[in-house]
XYZ file of C-alpha atoms in Angstrom:
558
model
C 132.884 209.051 194.688
C 129.549 209.931 193.581
C 127.960 208.797 190.042
C 124.959 208.444 188.435
C 123.461 205.150 187.950
C 125.299 204.100 184.665
C 124.614 200.347 185.149
C 121.105 201.149 184.595
C 121.591 201.992 181.001
C 121.729 198.249 180.495
C 120.031 197.444 177.337
C 117.525 194.595 177.181
C 117.834 191.634 175.209
C 115.010 192.644 173.101
C 116.080 196.457 173.005
C 117.414 196.272 169.294
C 114.151 194.728 167.854
C 112.474 197.396 170.047
C 114.743 200.186 169.073
C 113.659 199.399 165.474
C 109.937 199.153 166.088
C 110.378 202.796 167.816
C 112.011 204.178 165.219
C 109.291 202.993 162.536
C 106.445 204.669 164.881
C 108.649 207.700 165.561
C 109.269 207.974 162.005
C 105.844 207.866 161.396
C 104.824 210.058 163.963
C 107.421 212.677 163.295
C 106.938 212.460 159.251
C 103.561 212.756 159.630
C 103.605 216.388 160.189
C 103.810 218.726 157.263
C 106.727 221.570 157.325
C 104.317 224.360 158.258
C 102.800 222.639 161.301
C 106.286 221.529 162.164
C 107.964 224.901 162.353
C 104.862 226.454 163.870
C 105.204 227.796 167.149
C 102.541 227.056 169.817
C 99.487 229.744 169.857
C 99.893 232.522 172.452
C 103.654 232.233 171.903
C 105.182 235.156 174.079
C 108.087 237.613 172.584
C 111.488 235.841 173.143
C 113.451 236.840 176.249
C 117.052 235.590 176.402
C 117.793 232.143 174.728
C 115.094 230.828 172.710
C 113.726 228.653 170.327
C 112.936 229.486 166.634
C 112.012 227.416 163.640
C 113.349 224.279 165.632
C 116.858 226.135 166.459
C 118.088 227.064 169.895
C 118.758 230.914 169.548
C 120.333 233.875 171.519
C 118.153 236.871 172.430
C 119.694 238.714 169.319
C 118.491 235.704 167.140
C 121.909 234.219 166.607
C 122.349 230.636 166.141
C 123.615 228.920 169.417
C 125.260 225.356 169.077
C 126.288 224.101 172.513
C 129.622 222.780 172.502
C 130.442 221.768 176.009
C 130.433 218.849 179.092
C 128.798 217.742 181.973
C 130.361 218.695 185.492
C 129.050 216.940 188.893
C 129.065 220.150 190.764
C 126.428 218.742 193.672
C 128.774 216.068 194.929
C 132.080 218.165 194.252
C 131.137 221.690 195.256
C 134.862 222.807 196.172
C 135.720 222.028 192.388
C 134.920 225.614 191.372
C 137.781 225.917 188.782
C 136.470 223.347 186.724
C 134.419 226.224 184.732
C 137.419 227.927 183.924
C 139.524 224.691 182.802
C 136.779 223.639 180.091
C 136.328 227.212 179.078
C 139.960 227.172 178.556
C 139.908 223.905 176.513
C 137.385 225.766 174.198
C 133.860 225.053 175.524
C 130.946 227.253 175.231
C 128.578 225.639 177.594
C 128.646 223.656 180.608
C 126.174 221.773 181.966
C 125.755 221.654 186.045
C 124.610 218.688 188.465
C 122.546 220.221 191.268
C 119.934 218.270 193.924
C 116.605 219.245 194.778
C 117.324 217.707 198.256
C 115.384 214.636 197.538
C 118.218 212.391 197.134
C 121.480 214.231 197.622
C 121.888 217.563 199.424
C 120.106 220.232 197.999
C 122.016 223.127 196.468
C 121.010 226.672 197.985
C 120.016 229.410 196.024
C 123.069 230.970 197.061
C 125.206 227.914 195.926
C 123.073 228.265 192.413
C 123.388 231.965 192.195
C 127.334 231.316 192.607
C 127.344 228.692 189.785
C 125.577 231.165 187.531
C 127.735 233.985 188.205
C 131.013 231.470 187.739
C 129.533 230.463 184.220
C 129.157 234.270 183.238
C 132.611 234.985 184.550
C 134.102 232.288 182.253
C 131.832 233.071 179.362
C 130.133 230.068 179.724
C 126.076 228.986 178.666
C 124.769 227.306 181.940
C 122.603 224.376 181.713
C 121.481 223.735 185.220
C 119.966 220.218 186.145
C 118.262 218.255 188.983
C 119.826 214.894 188.925
C 117.508 213.384 191.480
C 115.081 212.216 189.115
C 117.354 209.736 187.459
C 115.813 206.697 186.511
C 112.214 207.357 188.373
C 109.832 204.437 188.332
C 112.747 201.916 188.262
C 115.124 203.554 190.659
C 113.507 203.827 194.260
C 115.617 206.503 195.279
C 114.541 208.724 192.572
C 112.363 211.893 192.768
C 109.404 213.189 190.646
C 109.626 215.871 188.059
C 106.787 217.543 190.183
C 109.093 218.117 193.185
C 112.148 219.251 190.879
C 109.753 221.866 189.611
C 109.035 222.993 192.993
C 112.868 223.219 193.459
C 113.181 225.566 190.482
C 110.196 227.588 191.574
C 112.118 228.164 194.623
C 114.902 229.267 192.725
C 113.111 231.671 190.742
C 114.400 234.998 192.321
C 117.746 233.637 191.740
C 117.102 232.704 187.873
C 114.755 235.566 186.881
C 116.800 237.922 184.444
C 119.546 235.144 183.653
C 117.460 234.073 180.732
C 120.489 235.333 178.278
C 122.782 232.832 180.004
C 120.756 229.831 181.801
C 118.763 227.052 180.405
C 116.732 224.932 182.808
C 116.945 221.145 182.450
C 113.956 220.210 184.732
C 115.117 216.846 185.638
C 117.757 214.459 184.547
C 116.900 211.304 183.131
C 113.269 211.599 184.570
C 112.315 207.837 183.999
C 113.370 204.567 183.838
C 112.936 201.631 181.727
C 109.633 200.821 183.639
C 106.663 202.011 182.098
C 108.009 204.701 180.150
C 105.094 205.558 178.542
C 104.332 207.299 181.984
C 106.778 209.739 181.202
C 104.884 212.042 178.898
C 102.021 213.248 181.183
C 104.355 214.609 184.281
C 106.773 216.227 181.649
C 103.836 218.176 180.340
C 102.660 219.112 183.743
C 106.378 220.304 185.134
C 106.607 222.482 182.144
C 103.310 224.282 182.651
C 103.895 224.380 186.430
C 107.098 226.474 185.624
C 105.565 228.489 183.182
C 102.425 229.517 185.332
C 105.095 230.458 188.074
C 106.664 232.826 185.412
C 109.665 231.188 184.093
C 110.509 232.262 180.444
C 113.739 230.365 180.343
C 114.529 227.637 177.598
C 113.533 224.590 179.146
C 115.564 221.251 178.402
C 113.499 218.252 178.515
C 115.143 214.761 179.138
C 114.051 211.298 177.434
C 112.921 208.297 179.581
C 114.757 205.073 179.485
C 117.778 206.707 181.654
C 117.647 209.397 179.021
C 118.325 207.138 176.010
C 114.735 206.536 174.597
C 115.521 203.231 173.120
C 111.413 202.554 173.290
C 110.715 205.760 171.288
C 108.419 207.503 173.717
C 109.847 211.037 173.586
C 110.446 210.783 170.406
C 106.620 209.632 169.612
C 105.158 212.120 172.114
C 107.622 215.008 171.595
C 105.152 217.314 169.529
C 102.364 216.907 172.251
C 105.218 218.237 174.785
C 106.207 220.911 172.790
C 102.938 222.224 171.861
C 101.978 222.148 175.878
C 104.624 225.138 176.270
C 102.806 228.394 175.569
C 106.167 230.074 174.967
C 107.309 227.387 172.386
C 110.849 227.393 174.416
C 111.510 223.630 174.817
C 114.728 221.723 173.791
C 114.975 218.034 174.007
C 117.495 216.126 175.187
C 118.818 212.578 174.342
C 121.151 210.961 176.074
C 123.672 208.393 173.912
C 125.366 205.787 175.384
C 125.627 201.850 174.775
C 122.031 201.868 173.161
C 123.362 204.082 170.299
C 126.115 201.790 168.773
C 125.752 202.026 165.203
C 125.332 205.095 162.918
C 121.984 204.209 161.695
C 120.329 204.324 165.154
C 122.260 207.735 165.733
C 121.319 209.398 162.349
C 117.877 208.394 162.182
C 117.086 209.643 165.925
C 118.520 212.658 165.396
C 117.152 213.625 161.809
C 113.624 212.510 162.967
C 113.664 215.709 165.303
C 115.294 218.222 162.934
C 112.874 216.938 159.960
C 109.687 217.847 162.334
C 111.211 221.018 163.285
C 111.798 219.871 166.912
C 114.788 220.980 168.695
C 117.187 218.607 170.112
C 120.608 218.253 171.056
C 122.888 215.161 172.690
C 122.763 216.307 176.474
C 124.909 213.909 177.705
C 126.923 210.955 175.629
C 130.062 208.390 176.367
C 132.477 206.748 173.828
C 134.378 204.429 175.936
C 132.755 200.652 175.604
C 131.197 198.948 178.766
C 129.892 195.846 179.234
C 126.549 196.792 177.616
C 127.886 198.179 174.145
C 130.238 200.522 172.592
C 128.663 203.856 171.677
C 129.468 205.403 168.757
C 130.731 208.523 169.473
C 132.336 209.587 165.911
C 128.762 209.311 164.497
C 127.266 211.323 167.125
C 129.796 214.140 166.941
C 129.970 214.013 163.171
C 126.383 214.053 162.964
C 125.856 216.931 165.454
C 128.335 219.131 163.777
C 126.538 218.103 160.299
C 123.103 219.196 161.442
C 124.196 222.219 163.731
C 123.142 220.339 166.737
C 124.347 220.947 170.267
C 126.401 218.398 172.243
C 127.235 217.814 175.810
C 129.798 215.095 176.633
C 129.786 213.199 180.044
C 131.585 214.325 182.396
C 134.313 216.388 183.401
C 135.828 214.382 186.349
C 134.737 212.365 189.332
C 132.812 209.617 188.090
C 132.903 206.611 190.324
C 133.695 204.376 187.415
C 136.539 206.917 185.967
C 136.170 205.060 182.372
C 133.826 208.345 181.546
C 136.210 211.173 183.264
C 137.268 213.565 180.563
C 139.961 214.887 183.162
C 141.666 212.607 185.572
C 141.099 214.196 189.091
C 139.957 217.397 187.740
C 142.888 218.310 186.357
C 142.777 219.741 183.031
C 146.537 219.068 182.139
C 146.035 215.229 182.533
C 143.003 214.532 180.091
C 142.178 211.008 179.422
C 141.945 209.427 175.923
C 138.138 210.223 176.095
C 139.020 213.668 177.100
C 141.203 214.043 174.101
C 138.900 213.029 171.890
C 136.024 215.215 173.154
C 138.448 218.352 173.187
C 140.971 217.814 170.002
C 139.615 214.953 167.894
C 137.456 215.462 165.065
C 134.470 217.514 165.079
C 135.460 217.812 168.768
C 135.390 221.397 170.924
C 138.371 222.932 169.922
C 137.373 222.900 166.322
C 133.663 223.580 166.667
C 132.876 225.371 169.562
C 131.737 229.026 168.925
C 131.404 231.321 172.119
C 127.702 232.944 172.759
C 127.651 236.328 171.237
C 125.893 237.555 174.668
C 129.498 237.962 175.826
C 130.260 240.427 173.261
C 130.999 238.695 170.161
C 127.750 239.441 168.526
C 126.515 239.930 164.767
C 127.842 243.742 165.651
C 131.627 242.721 166.075
C 133.284 242.792 162.794
C 136.652 243.524 164.100
C 139.067 240.461 163.329
C 141.740 239.810 165.984
C 145.388 240.975 165.289
C 147.565 238.555 163.355
C 149.458 236.103 165.383
C 153.286 235.806 165.599
C 155.160 233.546 163.615
C 155.053 229.966 164.929
C 157.888 228.169 166.154
C 158.702 224.649 166.672
C 159.207 223.580 170.198
C 159.347 220.064 170.024
C 159.348 217.688 166.815
C 159.180 213.734 166.456
C 159.489 211.785 163.499
C 155.588 212.100 162.697
C 154.916 215.235 164.786
C 155.616 218.909 165.527
C 154.458 221.164 168.440
C 154.063 224.760 167.524
C 153.723 227.805 169.568
C 153.394 231.612 168.719
C 152.898 234.680 170.106
C 149.277 235.233 170.952
C 146.867 237.499 168.940
C 144.527 240.313 170.726
C 141.150 241.362 169.642
C 138.808 244.027 170.882
C 136.126 241.346 172.228
C 138.421 238.442 172.830
C 140.495 235.566 170.851
C 138.373 232.554 170.633
C 141.009 229.988 169.127
C 143.680 229.623 166.935
C 143.719 227.647 163.431
C 146.610 225.976 162.166
C 147.352 225.269 158.474
C 149.848 223.335 156.182
C 150.865 225.557 153.327
C 152.058 224.363 150.247
C 151.742 224.458 146.366
C 149.625 227.554 146.654
C 146.976 226.080 148.909
C 146.788 225.575 152.479
C 144.981 222.889 154.598
C 143.659 223.262 158.430
C 145.633 220.451 160.505
C 145.120 221.526 164.119
C 142.883 223.992 166.423
C 143.337 225.278 169.614
C 141.861 227.301 172.422
C 145.477 228.495 173.475
C 148.501 229.705 171.604
C 150.269 226.219 171.274
C 149.386 222.972 169.265
C 150.734 219.801 168.300
C 150.335 218.579 164.583
C 150.295 215.046 164.415
C 150.405 212.199 161.208
C 153.551 213.859 159.630
C 156.385 212.008 157.589
C 159.745 211.334 159.083
C 162.527 213.683 157.716
C 160.094 215.928 155.921
C 160.008 219.603 155.555
C 156.488 221.395 156.404
C 155.186 224.785 156.137
C 152.842 226.058 159.011
C 151.435 229.504 159.634
C 148.261 230.248 162.356
C 145.016 232.260 162.302
C 143.158 233.592 165.085
C 139.666 233.909 165.281
C 137.085 235.587 167.412
C 133.535 234.326 169.038
C 131.678 235.982 166.312
C 133.890 234.298 163.654
C 136.050 236.850 162.241
C 139.264 235.403 161.439
C 142.721 237.501 161.570
C 145.355 237.730 158.674
C 147.435 234.725 158.272
C 150.683 234.699 160.315
C 154.120 234.772 158.903
C 155.121 230.905 157.548
C 157.619 228.790 159.431
C 159.170 225.723 157.967
C 159.813 222.892 160.592
C 161.642 219.379 159.385
C 160.438 216.340 161.313
C 163.114 213.778 162.640
C 164.775 211.473 161.015
C 162.496 208.232 161.466
C 165.380 205.904 161.747
C 165.626 205.568 165.388
C 163.212 205.975 168.129
C 164.559 207.629 171.350
C 164.209 205.795 174.551
C 161.170 206.258 176.694
C 161.102 207.736 180.106
C 157.816 206.678 181.256
C 155.508 205.401 184.011
C 152.379 202.997 183.784
C 149.530 202.456 186.006
C 147.616 199.473 185.463
C 143.627 198.727 187.243
C 140.753 196.686 186.889
C 137.659 199.157 186.752
C 135.202 196.323 187.279
C 134.699 192.570 186.535
C 131.916 190.390 185.787
C 131.783 186.332 184.994
C 133.940 185.784 182.014
C 135.172 189.327 181.788
C 136.586 192.513 182.955
C 137.188 196.413 182.045
C 140.530 197.770 182.480
C 142.411 201.108 182.548
C 146.290 201.570 181.737
C 147.366 205.185 182.277
C 150.656 206.150 180.335
C 152.460 209.167 181.642
C 155.497 210.537 179.918
C 157.962 211.384 182.897
C 160.609 213.185 180.436
C 161.046 216.538 179.133
C 160.336 216.016 175.406
C 156.884 214.844 173.928
C 156.784 210.998 172.977
C 155.237 210.341 169.565
C 154.674 207.889 167.827
C 154.784 205.208 170.318
C 153.917 201.665 171.085
C 153.237 200.155 174.287
C 153.813 196.253 175.151
C 152.887 194.266 178.134
C 151.850 190.687 178.859
C 149.053 188.980 180.452
C 149.734 185.414 182.391
C 146.392 184.260 182.778
C 145.263 184.102 179.276
C 143.115 187.380 179.107
C 142.180 188.373 175.761
C 141.275 192.347 175.049
C 138.198 192.173 173.005
C 137.699 196.069 172.760
C 140.029 199.005 173.358
C 139.533 202.804 173.222
C 142.135 205.428 173.163
C 144.306 202.812 170.775
C 144.351 199.673 168.994
C 145.682 196.483 170.699
C 147.105 193.285 168.736
C 147.696 190.286 170.704
C 149.857 187.069 170.273
C 148.961 184.587 173.206
C 150.005 186.995 176.407
C 151.861 189.572 174.511
C 149.967 192.704 173.720
C 151.084 195.738 171.940
C 148.895 198.754 171.460
C 149.503 201.517 169.257
C 147.707 205.023 169.678
C 144.537 206.714 168.577
C 145.028 209.599 166.256
C 143.985 211.660 169.434
C 146.590 209.866 171.815
C 149.404 209.452 169.294
C 151.457 212.426 171.395
C 152.116 212.043 175.076
C 153.235 215.509 176.037
C 156.185 216.092 178.299
C 154.609 215.623 182.073
C 151.323 214.531 180.242
C 149.418 211.307 180.521
C 147.158 209.348 178.048
C 144.418 206.534 179.398
C 143.652 203.702 177.535
C 140.507 201.718 178.389
C 139.558 198.202 177.478
C 137.209 195.355 177.880
C 138.512 192.165 177.920
C 137.899 188.397 178.494
C 138.980 186.116 181.430
C 138.963 182.953 183.247
C 139.221 182.464 186.919
C 142.325 184.464 187.379
C 143.105 187.996 186.638
C 146.594 188.842 187.680
C 147.766 192.180 186.482
C 150.864 192.729 183.900
C 153.876 193.158 185.755
C 156.165 195.047 183.049
C 155.349 197.620 180.620
C 157.559 199.210 177.952
C 157.162 202.084 175.739
C 159.108 202.117 172.254
C 161.109 199.324 173.731
C 162.454 201.208 176.784
C 161.193 199.704 180.329
C 158.556 202.161 182.333
C 158.387 202.040 186.147
C 154.896 200.878 187.302
C 152.481 202.722 189.650
C 149.341 201.748 191.351
C-alpha cells in the first residue's frame, strides 16, 4: 500500500515552545493589518470566474458562500477505486481532494486521467480539489519534488482544466516543505503562483503550509499576506494540515482566528483524529471551530493508507466506516450535519422550491438506548441533499440526527421510554420541507441485554520501544443492530492502554472493558466499528485470545 509520509509529522521536542513563539509572531504580523488592508484585493484583480475569493471567503461564481466539507482520496495510488467519489457523496460530502502525481516521485497522472476525475466529480456533484503529492516534505525528504516542477505539470493540464473554474480548485503541491529551513517555503510558493497566473490560470489556487503542512514554526502564518498579495487575481486560499501538533484547543483556535481576523482565506485541508506516537489531535475543536467560523475542512483520508488508523472507510467499503469515519460523517459538526452542496449544481439562490414532505418515519430496529428509523424519500426539483430527524415533545422539537439517506439511528435514549419523531427534507439551497407526520417509538426494556453475534479482529499497527499502537475491529454478524455494547478482553503480558479513540477503555490489571463513543454506540447489522489505541508494553506483546461483547463470546478473525 502507498501512503504519505505521516512519520515525518513528528513534533520536535522544542515544538511547543516554538509554536507559542510562532503564534506571537503570527499574531503580531496578522494583527498589525487594519481591516481595510486585510480585506483589500490585490491591485489589478480580475473579474471573478467560477470559484473565487471575496472578503476573505471562498465564493462560487454567483457570489454564494461555499464551505468545503469533504475528504481526501488517494487516486494516484488507487486509480481503479473510481466508485469512491460516489461513495463519499452519498455520505454527504460536497468536496473531494484528489491526490495526483506529476511524475517526479510516482507515476504521472495523464491529462486523460485528470479529465476523467473532473468528470467524475461533476457527475457526483462534488467540488474537486486537485493536488500534486510529489512535493511532500521538500528539503527534508530527498525524494520530494519542487513546486516549480508541480507548476509545470499544471501548465501541461491547462487544456483539461480551462473552463472548469466553477468546479476545480488547484492545490499546487501537497505539504511542499519539510522541517528543514521552512522559511525557504515563501519564495518558491510565490514563484509558483506567479507562474500559473502568467500561464493564464484563473482558478482558485490552494496553498499548503511548510513543516509537512502543519506550520508549527508559523512561517505561513507570518508570510501569508505577502504570498496572497503576489497573486494578481486575489484568488488564493491557504490550507493548514492539522495532526498531532494541534493537540490543544488554544493552538487550533488561535491559528484559524488569526487568518480570519486578517481577512485571509483559510481551510483545514487535511486533519486526523486518531492519536499516534506523537500526540492526540483535537479533532473535536478543529471541526467545531471550522463550523463556528464557516471554514472548510477535508479529512484525511477515505481509504488505502499504509497505516489504516486514518482510513475513514475500511477497504474502500462505505458500509464499513471506521470509528474515525463515523466521527467525520456522522458525529458532531460532521459532514452529514453541516455539508451543503455547491449551488453550481442547481441549488442556487434562485432555487426557492422546497422538497416534498418525507414519509412518516417507522422504526426498523430498537434497543434500550437507540432507535433506527426509516421513511419514504422526499423529492425535489433539483435534488434532496439530506434529512433532519427531530424529537417532538411539549410543543417543541429538537434535532437528534441528520442523514444523507432516508434512514438514521438516534442514540442516547432511555430504556422503556416512548419518544415522538418526525423528519424534514432539505435541498442544497437550504430549502426545508414541511415536517413529516410524527411517529411514536418505545425503546426496549433495559432489564436484559440480548446475546451478541460478533467477530473481532485484533492487530498491532506498529511498535516502538516500550509502546505500540493497536486496532480492534468489532463486527456485528447478527441481523439486528447492537446498542449499547461493552467489549471485554484481557492482556497477558502486562500491556496497558494509554489512549483510545472510538471508545473508552477501563483496565484492571490485564482485564480491559471498552464502552463505545457516541459515534460508535450502535453497530449496525452486518456492520463494523473500529477502535484504535496506543499502549505501553514490555518485551512481549501477545495478542488477546478471547473477546466478548455484552457478555457473549465473539469469534476472532485475523
